[in-house]
Amino acid sequence: MREEITWKPLKAGGLMDKIGPVMSARDEEGGFVYALETTAEHSNALGLVHGGVITSLLDQAIALVAWNAADRAPCVTVQLDTRFVSAAKPGARLDARATVRETSGSMMFLDAEVLDGARVIALATAVMKISRKVA
């Protein structure tokens, strides 16, 4: 029997608070999943969820996973490549997950996806820079 995910509001600040609220939860594997309940305010001129909203959700999920993997050191996006696979309609809850593929020195490489239920909406790869304090 599958356990129900417990969602908590994420205090991301800035743009994500204007888009969101973004919710976070632990998934079945012990990682994190981030969700956004979309509305008509998230739509583009075609009546679909705007690609900028989807990309912002991807970037937020990637940044948080990188931050946790870097022992909570600040991480900034160096590159984010997004591929839109399908469209989402306002009213959909979009779930974003990210995983670290590799870390090399101060660079981290991640993969991510946004889903509407089981349907893939977007895929992404990212390069993040870990900013460590120098003593």
Short mmCIF file of C-alpha atoms in Angstrom, two decimals:
data_model
loop_
_atom_site.label_atom_id
_atom_site.label_comp_id
_atom_site.label_asym_id
_atom_site.label_seq_id
_atom_site.Cartn_x
_atom_site.Cartn_y
_atom_site.Cartn_z
CA MET A 1 0.00 0.00 0.00
CA ARG A 2 1.38 3.39 -1.02
CA GLU A 3 1.67 6.07 1.67
CA GLU A 4 0.07 9.47 1.10
CA ILE A 5 2.59 12.28 0.55
CA THR A 6 2.43 15.08 3.13
CA TRP A 7 2.88 18.45 1.42
CA LYS A 8 4.34 21.49 3.19
CA PRO A 9 4.51 25.05 1.88
CA LEU A 10 8.01 26.05 0.85
CA LYS A 11 9.13 29.56 1.77
CA ALA A 12 11.23 30.12 -1.33
CA GLY A 13 10.88 33.91 -1.42
CA GLY A 14 11.07 36.22 -4.41
CA LEU A 15 9.66 35.08 -7.71
CA MET A 16 8.66 31.62 -6.49
CA ASP A 17 6.39 33.14 -3.83
CA LYS A 18 4.68 35.14 -6.61
CA ILE A 19 4.27 32.02 -8.78
CA GLY A 20 3.43 29.70 -5.89
CA PRO A 21 3.15 28.74 -3.22
CA VAL A 22 5.47 25.88 -4.07
CA MET A 23 4.93 22.82 -1.90
CA SER A 24 7.56 20.27 -0.87
CA ALA A 25 7.38 16.69 0.37
CA ARG A 26 9.50 13.60 0.82
CA ASP A 27 8.90 11.02 -1.88
CA GLU A 28 8.81 7.24 -1.55
CA GLU A 29 12.59 6.98 -2.09
CA GLY A 30 13.42 9.54 0.62
CA GLY A 31 14.19 12.35 -1.84
CA PHE A 32 12.20 15.52 -2.32
CA VAL A 33 9.42 16.42 -4.70
CA TYR A 34 8.24 19.98 -5.29
CA ALA A 35 4.75 20.83 -6.49
CA LEU A 36 2.87 23.80 -7.88
CA GLU A 37 -0.92 23.96 -8.13
CA THR A 38 -1.43 25.89 -11.35
CA THR A 39 -4.26 28.32 -12.03
CA ALA A 40 -5.42 30.48 -14.94
CA GLU A 41 -2.86 33.07 -13.74
CA HIS A 42 -0.11 30.66 -14.85
CA SER A 43 -1.38 30.46 -18.44
CA ASN A 44 0.02 31.81 -21.68
CA ALA A 45 -1.94 33.26 -24.62
CA LEU A 46 -2.84 29.72 -25.76
CA GLY A 47 -4.47 28.89 -22.42
CA LEU A 48 -1.70 26.46 -21.39
CA VAL A 49 0.68 26.70 -18.45
CA HIS A 50 3.41 29.16 -19.49
CA GLY A 51 6.81 27.64 -20.20
CA GLY A 52 8.42 30.22 -17.92
CA VAL A 53 6.39 28.91 -14.98
CA ILE A 54 7.47 25.34 -15.74
CA THR A 55 11.12 26.38 -16.15
CA SER A 56 11.00 28.34 -12.88
CA LEU A 57 9.67 25.27 -11.06
CA LEU A 58 12.44 23.15 -12.59
CA ASP A 59 15.11 25.67 -11.59
CA GLN A 60 13.76 25.84 -8.02
CA ALA A 61 13.73 22.04 -7.64
CA ILE A 62 17.24 21.75 -9.10
CA ALA A 63 18.58 24.51 -6.85
CA LEU A 64 17.13 22.94 -3.70
CA VAL A 65 18.43 19.46 -4.51
CA ALA A 66 21.87 20.92 -5.29
CA TRP A 67 21.83 22.96 -2.07
CA ASN A 68 21.05 19.84 0.00
CA ALA A 69 23.69 17.78 -1.84
CA ALA A 70 26.28 20.53 -1.23
CA ASP A 71 25.67 20.45 2.55
CA ARG A 72 23.52 23.57 2.26
CA ALA A 73 26.17 25.67 0.57
CA PRO A 74 24.70 28.27 -1.78
CA CYS A 75 24.40 27.06 -5.37
CA VAL A 76 23.73 29.13 -8.48
CA THR A 77 22.53 28.01 -11.88
CA VAL A 78 25.23 28.16 -14.55
CA GLN A 79 23.22 26.41 -17.26
CA LEU A 80 19.68 25.05 -17.49
CA ASP A 81 18.55 23.19 -20.60
CA THR A 82 14.81 22.53 -20.74
CA ARG A 83 12.95 20.29 -23.14
CA PHE A 84 9.17 20.62 -23.22
CA VAL A 85 7.65 17.21 -23.88
CA SER A 86 3.96 17.97 -23.41
CA ALA A 87 1.70 20.85 -22.44
CA ALA A 88 -0.02 21.33 -19.09
CA LYS A 89 -3.38 22.99 -18.60
CA PRO A 90 -4.11 25.43 -15.78
CA GLY A 91 -5.53 23.53 -12.82
CA ALA A 92 -2.87 20.82 -13.05
CA ARG A 93 -0.62 20.09 -10.11
CA LEU A 94 2.90 19.99 -11.49
CA ASP A 95 5.43 17.86 -9.61
CA ALA A 96 9.17 18.50 -10.04
CA ARG A 97 11.97 16.15 -9.07
CA ALA A 98 15.70 16.53 -9.52
CA THR A 99 18.66 14.23 -9.02
CA VAL A 100 22.39 14.83 -8.87
CA ARG A 101 24.13 13.06 -11.72
CA GLU A 102 27.70 14.06 -10.81
CA THR A 103 29.73 16.50 -8.72
CA SER A 104 33.17 17.68 -9.79
CA GLY A 105 34.93 20.20 -7.57
CA SER A 106 32.62 23.18 -7.28
CA MET A 107 30.38 22.10 -10.18
CA MET A 108 27.32 19.91 -9.90
CA PHE A 109 25.39 18.28 -12.76
CA LEU A 110 21.71 17.46 -12.30
CA ASP A 111 18.73 16.02 -14.16
CA ALA A 112 15.12 16.99 -13.50
CA GLU A 113 11.58 16.45 -14.67
CA VAL A 114 8.16 18.02 -14.28
CA LEU A 115 5.16 15.71 -14.29
CA ASP A 116 1.39 16.17 -14.44
CA GLY A 117 0.39 12.93 -12.76
CA ALA A 118 2.26 10.27 -14.74
CA ARG A 119 2.59 12.46 -17.85
CA VAL A 120 5.98 14.07 -18.49
CA ILE A 121 5.67 17.81 -19.15
CA ALA A 122 9.33 18.84 -19.24
CA LEU A 123 12.81 17.43 -18.79
CA ALA A 124 15.92 19.40 -17.85
CA THR A 125 19.62 19.13 -17.30
CA ALA A 126 21.51 21.69 -15.28
CA VAL A 127 24.96 22.76 -14.23
CA MET A 128 25.16 24.36 -10.80
CA LYS A 129 28.09 26.21 -9.21
CA ILE A 130 28.65 25.51 -5.52
CA SER A 131 29.69 28.68 -3.69
CA ARG A 132 31.79 27.70 -0.70
CA LYS A 133 33.09 30.28 1.74
CA VAL A 134 36.85 30.70 1.72
CA ALA A 135 38.41 31.24 5.15
#
